[in-house]
GROMACS .gro file of C-alpha atoms in nm:
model
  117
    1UNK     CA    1   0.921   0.863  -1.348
    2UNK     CA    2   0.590   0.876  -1.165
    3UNK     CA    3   0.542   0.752  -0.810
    4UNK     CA    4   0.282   0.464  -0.841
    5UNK     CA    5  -0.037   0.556  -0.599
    6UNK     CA    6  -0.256   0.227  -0.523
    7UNK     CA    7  -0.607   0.355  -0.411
    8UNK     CA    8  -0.831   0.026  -0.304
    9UNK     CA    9  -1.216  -0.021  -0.275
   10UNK     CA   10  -1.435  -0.310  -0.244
   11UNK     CA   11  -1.664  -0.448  -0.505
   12UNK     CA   12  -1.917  -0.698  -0.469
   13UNK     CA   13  -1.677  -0.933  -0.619
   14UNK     CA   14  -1.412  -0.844  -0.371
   15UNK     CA   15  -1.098  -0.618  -0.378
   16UNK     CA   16  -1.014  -0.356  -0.627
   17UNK     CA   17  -0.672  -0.199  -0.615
   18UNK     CA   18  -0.665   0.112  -0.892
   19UNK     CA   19  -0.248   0.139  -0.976
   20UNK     CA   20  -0.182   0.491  -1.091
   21UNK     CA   21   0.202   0.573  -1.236
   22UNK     CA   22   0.495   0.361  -1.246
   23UNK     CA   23   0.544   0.004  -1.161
   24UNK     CA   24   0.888  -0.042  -1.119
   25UNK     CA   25   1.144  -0.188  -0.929
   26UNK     CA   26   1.137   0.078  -0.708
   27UNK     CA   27   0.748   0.081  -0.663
   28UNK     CA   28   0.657  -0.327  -0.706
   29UNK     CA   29   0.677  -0.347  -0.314
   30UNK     CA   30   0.443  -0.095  -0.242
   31UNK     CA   31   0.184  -0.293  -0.437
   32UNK     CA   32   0.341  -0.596  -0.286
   33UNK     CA   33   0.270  -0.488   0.082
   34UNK     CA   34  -0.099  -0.342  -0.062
   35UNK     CA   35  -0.185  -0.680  -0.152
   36UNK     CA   36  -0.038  -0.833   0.161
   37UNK     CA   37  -0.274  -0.625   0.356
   38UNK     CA   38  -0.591  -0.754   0.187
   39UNK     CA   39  -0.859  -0.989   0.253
   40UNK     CA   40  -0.896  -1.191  -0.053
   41UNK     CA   41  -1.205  -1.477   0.071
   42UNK     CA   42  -1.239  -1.806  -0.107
   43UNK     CA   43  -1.408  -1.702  -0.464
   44UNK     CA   44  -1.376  -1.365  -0.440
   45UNK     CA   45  -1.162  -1.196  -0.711
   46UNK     CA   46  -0.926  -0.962  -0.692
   47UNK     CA   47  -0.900  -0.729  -0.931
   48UNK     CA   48  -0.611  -0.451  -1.039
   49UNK     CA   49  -0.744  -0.116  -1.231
   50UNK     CA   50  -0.463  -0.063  -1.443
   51UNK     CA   51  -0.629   0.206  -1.621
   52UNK     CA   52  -0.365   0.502  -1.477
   53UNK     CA   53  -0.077   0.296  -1.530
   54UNK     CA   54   0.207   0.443  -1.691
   55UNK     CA   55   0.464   0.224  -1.687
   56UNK     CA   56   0.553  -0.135  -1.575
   57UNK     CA   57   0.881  -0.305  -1.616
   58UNK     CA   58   0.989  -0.667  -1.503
   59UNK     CA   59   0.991  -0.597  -1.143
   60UNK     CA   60   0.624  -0.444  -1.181
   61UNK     CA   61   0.527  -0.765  -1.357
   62UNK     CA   62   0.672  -0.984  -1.116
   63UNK     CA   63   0.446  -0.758  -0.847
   64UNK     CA   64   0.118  -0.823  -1.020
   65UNK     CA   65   0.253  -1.246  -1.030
   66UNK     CA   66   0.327  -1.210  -0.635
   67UNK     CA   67  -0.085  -1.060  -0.632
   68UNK     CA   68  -0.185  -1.349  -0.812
   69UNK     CA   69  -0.027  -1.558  -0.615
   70UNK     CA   70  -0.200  -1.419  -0.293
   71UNK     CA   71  -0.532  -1.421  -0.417
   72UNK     CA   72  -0.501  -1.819  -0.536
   73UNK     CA   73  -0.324  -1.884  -0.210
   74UNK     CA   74  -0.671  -1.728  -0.044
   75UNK     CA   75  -0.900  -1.977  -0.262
   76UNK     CA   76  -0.938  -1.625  -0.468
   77UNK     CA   77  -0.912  -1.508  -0.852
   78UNK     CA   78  -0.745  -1.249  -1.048
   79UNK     CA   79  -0.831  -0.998  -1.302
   80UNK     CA   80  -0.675  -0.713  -1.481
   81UNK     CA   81  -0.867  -0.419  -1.605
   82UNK     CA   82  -0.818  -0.166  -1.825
   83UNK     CA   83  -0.441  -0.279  -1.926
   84UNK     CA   84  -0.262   0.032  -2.113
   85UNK     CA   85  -0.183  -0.144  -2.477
   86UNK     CA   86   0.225  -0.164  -2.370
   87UNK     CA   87   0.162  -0.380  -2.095
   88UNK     CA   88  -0.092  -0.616  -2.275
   89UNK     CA   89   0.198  -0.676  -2.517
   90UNK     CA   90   0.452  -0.766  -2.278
   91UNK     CA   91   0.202  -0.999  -2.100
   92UNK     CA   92   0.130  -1.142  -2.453
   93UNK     CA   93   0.484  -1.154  -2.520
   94UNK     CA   94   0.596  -1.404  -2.209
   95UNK     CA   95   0.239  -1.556  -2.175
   96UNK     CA   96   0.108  -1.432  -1.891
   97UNK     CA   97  -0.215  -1.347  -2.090
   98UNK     CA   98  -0.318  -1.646  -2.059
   99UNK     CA   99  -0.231  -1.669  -1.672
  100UNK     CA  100  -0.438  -1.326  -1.588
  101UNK     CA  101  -0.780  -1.275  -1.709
  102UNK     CA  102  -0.785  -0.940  -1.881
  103UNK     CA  103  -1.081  -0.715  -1.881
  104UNK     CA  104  -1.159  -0.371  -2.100
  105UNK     CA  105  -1.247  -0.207  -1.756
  106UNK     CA  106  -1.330  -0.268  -1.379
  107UNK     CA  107  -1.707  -0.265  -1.454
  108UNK     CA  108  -1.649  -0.567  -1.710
  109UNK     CA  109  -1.404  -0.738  -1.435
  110UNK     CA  110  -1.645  -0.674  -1.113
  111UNK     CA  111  -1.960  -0.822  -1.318
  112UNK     CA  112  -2.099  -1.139  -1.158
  113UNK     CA  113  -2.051  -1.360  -1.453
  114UNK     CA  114  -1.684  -1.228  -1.529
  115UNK     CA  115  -1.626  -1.309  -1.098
  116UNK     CA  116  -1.660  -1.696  -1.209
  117UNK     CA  117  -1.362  -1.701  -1.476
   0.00000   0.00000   0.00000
């Protein structure tokens, strides 16, 4: 078990929260009250680095629907970038790939003409 560290910078698209370890039920409310604490403005996109994630269960998926959630309450968008191959298949699995725009990396999610989708 790793503890999950959420590191956040800002893009010109808007917020970029990098999740590094486990998202679990023990961890989903840290990213939870990470989210909370942003400013997501009408059109910007927020956008979670999953490129050091390790491991995300229902709980953790749950977490990155309560982001989502946030962001569209805000007039916002979502991304995910750089989803490790396990969690693309469980989003696949229950749909949610085609609730979350998915992106290869953060430089692909952050472009101007990816903000838009």
């Amino acid at each position: 078990m790793s503890p999950l560290t959420i590191t956040t910078r800002d893009a010109a698209t808007g917020p970029v929260l990098e999740l590094t370890g486990d998202l679990d039920h023990h961890t989903a409310p840290e990213l939870r009250k990470a989210v909370d604490g942003l400013t997501v403005a009408a059109g910007q996109l927020l956008v979670l680095d999953l490129a050091g994630l390790e491991f995300c269960d229902s709980s953790g998926i749950s977490a990155l629907l309560s982001a989502r959630s946030v962001a569209v309450e805000h007039g916002g968008g979502i991304a995910l970038a750089a989803v490790p191959a396990n969690t693309v298949r469980i989003l696949h699995i229950v749909g949610l790939d085609q609730v979350f725009a998915l992106h290869p990396d953060v430089a692909t999610a952050t472009a101007r003409d990816s903000a838009a989708h």
